[in-house]
XYZ file of C-alpha atoms in Angstrom:
657
model
C 99.774 108.822 105.373
C 102.477 111.549 105.641
C 101.427 115.319 106.259
C 101.625 117.537 103.442
C 102.857 119.864 101.696
C 105.814 117.933 100.417
C 109.075 119.941 99.019
C 110.534 117.642 96.812
C 109.298 114.440 94.815
C 110.804 111.890 97.287
C 109.527 108.716 98.440
C 107.011 110.193 101.062
C 105.711 112.453 98.297
C 104.937 109.414 96.211
C 103.177 107.963 99.070
C 101.101 111.067 99.818
C 100.220 111.597 96.226
C 99.075 108.170 95.952
C 96.858 108.282 98.958
C 95.538 111.904 98.016
C 94.476 110.539 94.632
C 92.754 107.589 95.965
C 90.783 109.637 98.089
C 89.754 112.298 95.337
C 88.957 109.537 93.121
C 86.522 108.237 96.175
C 84.747 111.410 95.882
C 84.502 111.731 92.392
C 84.048 108.046 91.209
C 80.262 108.329 90.906
C 80.518 111.551 89.137
C 83.145 110.489 86.599
C 80.894 107.156 86.212
C 78.134 108.949 85.434
C 79.643 111.287 82.367
C 81.401 107.729 80.968
C 79.892 107.779 77.405
C 83.297 107.266 75.654
C 85.084 104.843 74.532
C 82.041 103.076 75.674
C 79.014 103.984 77.850
C 79.311 101.509 80.339
C 79.329 103.678 83.124
C 82.383 102.494 84.908
C 85.520 104.858 84.265
C 85.538 106.315 87.821
C 85.471 103.164 89.362
C 88.023 101.591 86.904
C 90.427 104.729 87.823
C 89.715 104.232 91.507
C 90.529 100.246 91.462
C 93.813 100.994 89.564
C 95.014 103.721 91.882
C 93.978 101.579 94.991
C 96.261 98.814 93.512
C 98.888 101.332 93.329
C 98.704 102.570 96.878
C 98.750 99.095 98.072
C 101.794 98.395 96.224
C 103.395 101.762 97.813
C 102.230 100.711 101.295
C 103.673 97.198 101.079
C 107.204 98.694 100.589
C 106.699 101.343 103.438
C 105.470 98.063 105.643
C 108.464 95.990 104.282
C 110.971 98.810 105.438
C 109.350 99.104 108.620
C 109.552 95.549 109.538
C 113.308 95.448 108.750
C 113.596 98.013 111.269
C 116.240 99.734 109.139
C 117.416 103.609 109.967
C 116.176 104.525 106.636
C 112.933 104.266 104.795
C 112.124 103.279 101.193
C 113.876 105.115 98.349
C 112.272 107.017 95.681
C 112.963 104.239 93.203
C 111.481 101.667 95.482
C 108.277 103.483 95.755
C 107.899 104.926 92.282
C 108.622 101.507 90.735
C 105.859 99.920 93.118
C 103.515 102.512 92.344
C 103.902 101.628 88.446
C 103.597 98.086 89.180
C 100.716 98.136 91.482
C 98.984 100.313 88.904
C 99.903 97.815 86.137
C 98.798 94.855 87.651
C 95.523 96.512 89.072
C 94.665 98.320 86.077
C 91.058 98.209 85.084
C 89.442 99.271 82.056
C 90.424 101.755 79.128
C 91.293 104.623 81.031
C 92.353 102.618 83.872
C 95.164 100.985 81.647
C 96.057 104.238 80.193
C 96.486 105.841 83.860
C 98.662 102.850 84.619
C 101.016 103.612 81.670
C 101.077 107.422 82.797
C 102.293 106.535 86.331
C 104.834 104.032 84.626
C 106.159 106.758 82.398
C 106.525 109.233 85.333
C 108.076 106.123 87.423
C 110.961 105.832 84.892
C 111.928 109.134 85.399
C 111.370 109.236 89.142
C 113.376 106.551 89.600
C 116.384 107.826 88.291
C 116.061 111.010 90.308
C 114.419 113.037 87.674
C 116.298 112.729 84.734
C 115.829 109.892 82.234
C 119.232 109.520 81.206
C 121.181 109.503 84.494
C 122.679 106.166 85.505
C 121.896 106.193 89.370
C 119.042 106.949 91.241
C 118.592 109.967 93.600
C 116.531 110.657 96.990
C 114.331 113.219 95.434
C 113.434 114.909 92.173
C 113.107 118.588 91.726
C 110.514 120.883 89.627
C 112.696 119.946 86.712
C 112.404 116.155 87.153
C 108.603 116.567 87.680
C 108.697 118.234 84.206
C 110.479 115.330 82.786
C 108.369 112.848 84.415
C 105.135 114.318 83.103
C 106.230 114.622 79.548
C 107.649 111.071 79.525
C 104.200 109.845 80.942
C 102.171 111.529 78.365
C 104.369 110.232 75.637
C 104.830 106.974 76.905
C 100.702 106.636 77.195
C 100.176 107.880 73.974
C 102.654 105.394 72.558
C 100.849 102.395 73.982
C 97.454 103.304 72.200
C 96.941 101.795 69.030
C 95.362 104.778 67.333
C 95.125 107.756 69.509
C 92.077 109.725 69.293
C 91.969 113.457 70.327
C 89.350 114.837 73.459
C 90.237 111.966 75.349
C 92.851 111.624 78.454
C 95.765 111.375 75.916
C 94.967 114.918 74.902
C 94.555 115.941 78.654
C 97.813 114.194 79.604
C 99.638 116.076 76.958
C 98.375 119.283 77.812
C 99.613 118.681 81.459
C 103.007 118.133 80.389
C 102.796 121.138 78.056
C 102.350 123.159 80.595
C 104.165 121.611 83.214
C 107.345 122.077 80.884
C 106.571 125.811 80.307
C 106.543 126.447 84.184
C 109.638 127.516 86.102
C 109.913 126.906 89.934
C 109.650 124.241 92.271
C 107.386 120.643 92.400
C 104.400 122.739 93.751
C 104.610 125.346 90.829
C 105.165 122.727 87.932
C 102.051 120.412 89.686
C 99.830 123.548 89.432
C 100.729 124.509 86.155
C 100.075 120.887 84.665
C 96.803 120.723 86.694
C 95.571 123.962 85.075
C 96.788 122.963 81.818
C 94.873 119.616 82.349
C 91.844 121.292 83.233
C 91.693 123.654 80.283
C 92.370 120.873 77.780
C 89.530 118.948 79.429
C 86.969 121.676 79.141
C 87.722 121.668 75.393
C 87.140 117.729 75.029
C 83.489 118.109 74.087
C 84.564 120.372 71.166
C 87.021 117.539 69.941
C 84.394 114.569 70.063
C 80.987 114.766 68.864
C 79.887 112.029 71.515
C 80.579 114.446 74.332
C 79.258 117.466 72.959
C 75.659 115.659 72.413
C 75.822 114.374 75.976
C 76.919 117.817 77.347
C 79.822 116.291 79.240
C 83.564 115.988 79.231
C 85.759 113.460 78.859
C 85.695 110.931 81.777
C 89.111 109.292 81.606
C 90.210 113.113 81.431
C 88.492 114.208 84.212
C 89.720 111.361 86.275
C 93.555 112.458 85.013
C 92.723 116.084 86.386
C 91.594 114.773 89.905
C 94.991 112.672 90.260
C 96.777 115.840 89.335
C 94.764 117.921 91.740
C 95.985 115.657 94.014
C 99.674 116.079 92.989
C 99.037 119.755 93.464
C 97.904 119.189 97.167
C 100.920 116.855 97.865
C 103.114 119.816 97.189
C 101.082 122.746 98.243
C 98.896 121.467 101.083
C 96.147 123.095 99.427
C 93.028 121.093 97.379
C 92.568 122.654 93.847
C 88.968 123.592 92.771
C 87.252 120.652 91.271
C 87.205 120.437 87.481
C 83.479 120.782 85.894
C 82.355 117.573 84.480
C 79.091 118.913 82.663
C 78.353 121.480 80.086
C 75.436 123.772 80.659
C 72.906 123.544 77.769
C 73.513 126.423 75.535
C 76.846 127.225 77.192
C 79.104 125.200 75.210
C 81.471 127.061 72.755
C 84.267 125.099 71.620
C 85.424 124.432 68.429
C 87.589 121.582 67.588
C 91.062 121.671 68.429
C 90.293 124.858 70.703
C 91.514 125.244 74.370
C 88.824 127.575 75.386
C 85.435 126.794 76.513
C 82.518 128.285 78.510
C 81.639 125.512 81.195
C 79.279 125.469 84.031
C 81.431 125.085 87.123
C 78.484 123.570 88.946
C 77.526 121.311 86.363
C 74.513 121.274 83.636
C 71.316 120.644 85.355
C 70.181 119.236 82.029
C 72.638 116.595 81.893
C 73.271 115.672 85.424
C 70.857 115.352 88.832
C 72.244 115.426 92.024
C 70.816 113.346 94.446
C 71.561 112.876 98.386
C 74.831 112.727 100.194
C 76.826 109.825 101.766
C 79.973 108.678 102.466
C 82.095 106.724 100.106
C 83.682 103.525 100.662
C 87.275 103.079 101.566
C 89.955 100.604 102.137
C 89.776 100.555 105.560
C 86.911 100.297 107.815
C 83.892 102.716 107.825
C 85.159 106.080 108.628
C 88.657 105.493 108.393
C 90.314 108.732 107.458
C 93.078 107.129 105.445
C 90.726 106.776 102.308
C 87.518 108.207 100.826
C 84.728 107.939 103.207
C 86.591 109.066 106.150
C 85.204 111.253 108.725
C 83.924 114.698 107.761
C 84.214 113.828 103.949
C 80.755 113.594 102.358
C 80.161 113.429 98.662
C 77.421 113.943 96.297
C 76.374 111.243 94.031
C 75.791 112.453 90.891
C 73.830 110.276 88.326
C 72.359 110.701 84.861
C 69.108 112.068 84.283
C 66.526 109.238 84.156
C 63.210 109.920 81.986
C 61.265 108.235 84.187
C 62.509 110.041 87.004
C 64.947 107.244 88.680
C 67.988 108.002 90.417
C 69.595 105.249 89.385
C 73.143 105.862 87.751
C 73.372 102.306 86.470
C 70.553 100.904 84.676
C 69.452 97.347 84.721
C 70.490 95.138 81.990
C 68.185 93.863 79.337
C 66.148 90.597 80.471
C 67.916 87.522 79.705
C 71.571 89.042 80.336
C 74.044 87.107 82.207
C 74.205 87.806 85.870
C 77.503 87.410 87.791
C 80.482 85.497 86.533
C 80.923 82.423 84.609
C 83.852 80.660 82.908
C 84.785 80.925 79.021
C 85.227 77.503 77.615
C 87.776 79.124 75.270
C 89.602 81.153 78.164
C 90.228 79.174 81.361
C 90.172 81.043 84.243
C 88.883 84.053 82.541
C 86.096 86.051 84.486
C 83.177 87.280 82.009
C 81.246 89.748 83.215
C 77.975 91.232 81.923
C 78.573 95.176 81.947
C 76.446 97.698 83.479
C 75.886 101.413 82.448
C 73.868 104.002 80.849
C 72.909 103.993 77.367
C 75.225 105.710 74.873
C 74.286 108.976 73.137
C 73.095 108.626 69.594
C 75.890 107.889 67.339
C 78.516 107.309 69.802
C 81.932 106.490 68.334
C 83.507 102.978 68.431
C 86.322 103.799 70.955
C 89.278 105.853 72.265
C 91.715 103.929 70.051
C 88.919 103.697 66.862
C 90.825 104.600 63.304
C 87.998 106.932 62.640
C 86.211 108.690 65.608
C 83.743 109.900 63.002
C 82.306 106.220 62.300
C 79.491 107.014 64.817
C 76.826 104.837 63.679
C 78.857 101.610 63.574
C 78.134 98.831 65.860
C 81.364 98.033 67.954
C 82.640 94.794 69.240
C 81.025 92.801 71.794
C 83.633 92.182 74.307
C 86.297 93.761 76.414
C 89.418 91.520 76.867
C 92.112 92.774 79.703
C 94.825 90.352 81.039
C 98.200 90.571 82.535
C 100.831 88.891 80.250
C 104.546 87.731 80.932
C 106.047 88.011 77.369
C 109.164 89.333 75.655
C 108.950 92.531 73.842
C 109.448 91.271 70.556
C 106.322 88.652 71.064
C 104.447 91.857 72.392
C 104.835 94.029 69.333
C 103.316 90.839 67.122
C 100.661 90.639 69.684
C 99.844 94.424 69.055
C 99.318 93.800 65.179
C 97.233 90.662 65.670
C 94.853 92.116 68.543
C 94.759 95.495 66.079
C 93.127 93.358 63.521
C 90.854 91.443 65.779
C 89.051 94.688 67.326
C 89.489 98.146 68.714
C 90.254 100.164 71.716
C 93.869 98.228 71.790
C 96.247 99.691 74.751
C 98.877 97.498 75.486
C 101.012 99.049 78.757
C 103.839 97.911 80.552
C 107.367 96.340 80.190
C 110.167 94.306 81.158
C 108.349 91.077 80.846
C 105.142 92.303 81.992
C 102.461 93.600 80.273
C 98.576 94.790 80.448
C 96.707 93.896 77.481
C 93.158 95.721 76.825
C 90.958 95.393 73.520
C 87.512 95.413 72.566
C 86.656 92.521 70.172
C 83.880 90.221 68.977
C 86.027 86.978 69.230
C 87.231 86.923 72.908
C 88.810 83.525 72.670
C 91.095 84.659 69.349
C 92.227 87.507 71.743
C 93.274 85.282 74.522
C 94.564 82.759 72.167
C 96.902 85.274 70.806
C 98.165 86.107 74.287
C 98.687 82.330 74.962
C 101.027 82.682 71.823
C 102.879 85.293 72.591
C 103.565 84.352 76.238
C 101.501 83.734 79.514
C 98.316 85.711 79.873
C 96.855 85.430 83.580
C 94.156 87.212 85.673
C 92.251 87.368 82.246
C 88.873 89.299 82.315
C 86.216 89.192 79.756
C 83.170 91.587 80.010
C 80.381 91.108 77.567
C 78.977 94.554 76.951
C 75.407 92.979 75.746
C 73.080 94.116 73.163
C 71.894 97.431 73.313
C 74.547 97.889 76.206
C 77.224 99.660 74.741
C 78.583 100.632 71.159
C 74.662 100.107 69.963
C 72.453 103.083 69.014
C 69.182 101.447 69.745
C 66.551 102.497 72.164
C 66.191 102.397 75.876
C 66.551 98.894 77.269
C 63.724 97.665 79.283
C 64.505 97.233 82.814
C 65.261 93.806 84.548
C 63.667 93.219 87.950
C 66.004 92.802 90.710
C 66.249 89.542 92.395
C 65.174 89.962 96.030
C 68.413 88.272 97.755
C 71.739 87.299 96.492
C 74.978 85.828 97.890
C 78.473 87.639 97.130
C 81.725 85.526 97.921
C 85.376 86.210 97.606
C 86.795 82.868 96.472
C 90.557 82.119 96.402
C 90.727 79.513 93.321
C 88.908 79.003 89.940
C 87.830 75.494 91.147
C 85.749 76.979 94.218
C 84.806 79.903 91.880
C 82.620 77.684 89.805
C 81.663 75.590 93.063
C 80.065 78.709 94.604
C 78.879 79.934 91.073
C 76.835 76.642 90.425
C 75.415 77.309 94.239
C 73.955 80.569 92.870
C 76.500 83.147 94.395
C 78.201 86.042 92.535
C 81.881 85.140 93.285
C 84.932 87.771 93.274
C 88.225 85.830 92.566
C 91.491 86.333 95.055
C 94.471 85.055 93.805
C 97.438 84.713 95.580
C 99.120 87.849 96.733
C 96.022 89.911 94.909
C 93.272 90.626 97.245
C 90.459 92.394 95.924
C 89.785 96.071 96.525
C 86.875 97.389 98.334
C 85.770 98.771 95.163
C 85.648 95.155 93.442
C 83.689 93.823 96.223
C 80.833 96.885 95.559
C 80.855 96.165 91.945
C 80.189 92.616 92.615
C 77.147 93.521 94.735
C 76.133 95.589 92.236
C 76.130 92.900 89.627
C 74.228 90.338 91.776
C 71.319 92.700 90.907
C 69.427 92.200 94.202
C 67.678 94.052 96.752
C 69.385 91.816 99.845
C 72.845 90.654 99.705
C 74.971 88.677 101.962
C 78.464 89.320 101.591
C 81.198 86.669 102.418
C 84.688 87.827 102.445
C 86.082 84.511 103.497
C 89.256 85.775 104.735
C 90.250 87.504 108.009
C 92.345 90.154 106.426
C 89.645 91.327 104.160
C 87.108 92.148 106.981
C 87.787 95.819 107.100
C 87.576 95.940 103.271
C 84.445 93.984 103.107
C 82.888 96.331 105.772
C 83.722 99.284 103.818
C 82.328 97.872 100.321
C 78.908 97.072 102.622
C 78.909 100.442 103.794
C 79.171 101.875 100.169
C 76.421 99.562 98.971
C 74.083 100.394 101.672
C 74.193 104.181 100.696
C 73.081 102.780 97.184
C 69.987 101.566 98.846
C 71.196 97.596 98.996
C 70.627 95.636 102.380
C 73.780 94.257 102.780
C 74.567 91.506 105.621
C 78.260 90.832 106.466
C 78.814 87.490 107.765
C 82.624 87.771 108.805
C 83.741 84.158 107.456
C 87.538 83.746 107.860
C 87.906 80.945 105.270
C 86.241 79.516 101.749
C 85.218 76.388 103.791
C 83.343 78.535 106.192
C 81.648 80.008 103.379
C 80.901 76.582 101.849
C 79.262 75.919 105.121
C 77.256 79.121 105.049
C 76.127 78.885 101.824
C 74.850 75.161 102.061
C 72.087 76.774 104.591
C 71.186 79.545 102.555
C 67.537 79.544 101.634
C 66.627 82.976 99.839
C 62.918 82.212 100.573
C 63.273 82.799 104.545
C 63.279 86.109 105.930
C 66.304 87.901 105.484
C 67.563 87.989 108.953
C 66.727 84.206 109.444
C 68.706 83.401 106.683
C 71.672 85.520 107.798
C 71.288 84.174 111.169
C 71.286 80.385 109.893
C 74.452 81.061 107.491
C 76.312 82.966 110.282
C 75.723 80.020 112.822
C 76.973 77.491 110.032
C 80.051 79.384 109.170
C 80.648 79.801 113.041
C 80.194 76.192 113.636
C 82.917 75.392 111.063
C 86.769 75.013 112.123
C 89.105 75.727 109.218
C 92.835 74.802 108.527
C 95.195 75.259 105.668
C 98.285 73.665 105.010
C 100.631 75.787 103.035
C 104.561 76.024 102.299
C 106.669 78.737 104.194
C 108.513 81.074 101.956
C 110.645 82.703 104.492
C 112.310 81.723 108.070
C 109.648 83.106 110.695
C 108.635 83.052 114.180
C 105.354 81.042 114.594
C 103.142 79.975 117.519
C 104.604 76.485 116.872
C 108.100 77.808 117.015
C 110.502 78.719 114.457
C 110.227 77.578 110.726
C 112.667 77.668 107.649
C 111.643 78.362 104.118
C 110.340 75.322 102.477
C 108.935 73.812 105.513
C 105.342 72.833 105.500
C 102.708 74.539 107.926
C 99.551 73.675 109.222
C 97.246 76.478 110.246
C 94.292 76.040 112.335
C 91.920 78.678 112.902
C 94.686 81.080 111.609
C 97.464 80.224 113.546
C 100.423 77.614 112.903
C 99.824 74.618 114.692
C 102.305 72.180 112.972
C 105.683 72.474 111.244
C 106.543 69.357 109.105
C 108.517 68.321 106.118
C 105.859 66.387 104.251
C 102.654 67.790 103.065
C 100.633 64.487 103.501
C 101.870 63.801 106.861
C 101.567 67.492 108.115
C 97.604 67.435 106.794
C 97.077 64.119 108.640
C 98.331 65.971 111.763
C 96.284 69.067 111.373
C 93.295 66.797 110.528
C 93.830 64.722 113.602
C 93.847 67.851 115.906
C 90.606 69.156 114.571
C 88.740 65.940 114.587
C 89.547 65.584 118.415
C 87.076 67.776 119.357
C 84.666 66.330 117.314
C 82.837 66.584 114.048
C 80.458 65.401 111.766
C 81.605 66.834 108.100
C 85.183 67.176 106.743
C 85.709 69.531 103.427
C 88.888 69.276 101.781
C 89.686 71.922 99.186
C 92.758 70.686 97.161
C 95.095 73.311 95.544
C 96.938 72.303 92.080
C 100.157 71.806 94.286
C 98.674 69.580 96.415
C 100.012 65.714 95.923
C 97.903 63.468 93.658
C 97.071 60.822 96.596
C 96.456 63.380 99.386
C 92.682 63.325 99.057
C 92.584 59.372 99.251
C 94.939 59.361 102.143
C 93.033 61.558 104.270
C 89.540 60.019 103.319
C 90.743 56.763 104.282
C 92.141 58.165 107.362
C 88.610 59.691 108.436
C 86.792 56.334 107.483
C 88.996 54.327 109.520
C 89.638 56.351 112.401
C 86.486 58.710 113.010
C 82.988 56.578 112.743
C 79.912 58.552 111.150
C 82.353 61.464 110.136
C 81.664 62.317 106.083
C 84.105 63.565 104.108
C 83.611 65.875 100.786
C 86.705 66.863 98.414
C 86.758 70.088 95.933
C 89.141 70.938 93.609
C 90.389 74.507 94.391
C 92.675 75.634 91.501
C 95.826 78.150 92.008
C 94.229 79.284 95.244
C 97.760 79.642 97.118
C 97.361 77.044 99.826
C 98.180 73.649 99.044
C 94.828 72.184 100.890
C 91.774 73.783 102.911
C 90.421 71.892 105.608
C 86.997 72.592 106.857
C 85.507 70.831 109.796
C 81.758 70.901 110.788
């Protein structure tokens, strides 16, 4: 990442800011999760913000990598990087606060892409202090417009205060950024006086705390100095905030009555453990801060009630939807229904049971109708995006109806449905009974919905990796937590996810979970490992057996080239069929079935006992039967098993054991 400080808001400044924001949220993630009591107390605001920014970072880095690959004399423009930042945040937005943050970044990008002026007809290489003021103003306004029923004392309030303070400052980007940060800190300190649930819990708004962290990274980008951290908690007896007030007495160290600090460790990163490019780099310790438990437990995420669902499953009314059971600290008594509730004082009302999030390809007029329909179905409605792509977030009781409304409006995908669970959030009951941890679990990354179902049936907790959308380290950590086991075997099933999975494993270990990472490079290797998994064995023995099975499985895939490229088998053209064996292109052909047959013959030439075929949605209808006949006729005593992988990117996956 580029060195700071930056003088103007240019492409390099966007890249620097995104990287620093990710580092800052990495340090503050657990603290923010711990104070998450509004709009629902599901203890994941910090994680959701981290994952949203991590997706923005990946998009920005992809732009820089693309320019570097073309070996051009100039790097990407401010418009390129600003739009990539916004798009990455949009497609990776998680939860209520993450969705709002995505809209804040989009609002900024609309101005930055025009070189600092929203009315200009052409772009510019950089934006100055005035451009940053306009960007922050547009961000706050567009985020507020995206929320169906804005409530004060939330991240929206903090964003507006930041924009107001920035617009009152005179000077360069550093001066404006610092003014925005200080304005946001003051507004954050006042949030407990605006939302009773925050005052009762003795904390500030979690989403607002995350935005202050992001703005602190903006200050560091332009000044090279890391500003002081905003307080997350209010000391018992120290809070003196009136509704709408901008002044408060807040403990900088945090209130001992509200939070308990525990041991230090290193956070996960998007690279290998100890990478300096993300949180958890060398010399960057952080303090895990978790809610004080009545039983003295140091767990920041209490167990779900007995009988709650574990892992992911498919909702029959919402194909390809990931449905997850939420985990988080119990809410304060009388918690309001949600950030977008009509009446934040409706404290005792139970709220909807599901959080529904999806990306939507639709026209603007259809989205306006969708807003009206979803507003009648539930609360916490936030719809962000534009230019044909939207991120939809809502809390409802009828998850199927929310998805069906999206289908009527356009094409929803990446559907995520989280079941809050009885007594989990919204409700005001007593503490939930703890659920005993399982001894061992398997967490696996899978490339398609079909394989996700197969792995889930085998008892694994799955993380879906859609084409071009690899999971972030934070997602893998969440899956490990969701597995709720003392010991976890992690299967990344992709060579490119090795560092990401290693970072997730390291983070999980700091939380007391014993994690073994088996470096599977394909989903077929994961299938082989899962086939020999025996939870009753000693952990080390089980890991050795699974590793051996995965290592004994050669893997291949058949896919279609997107562009001309040099390969190990020669030059391929866009549209050519490629057969990759153990990650290298071995065959270039023009027909999928013929190429697959050639690949299979080469793999079986070295022997084998079992062939696994995983068909993607684009695989020819007769290819499985053809390849099964080929194996039966040409290779005695070799069995074949066929699975449907769904939308997995590759036309066909092949495994030979």
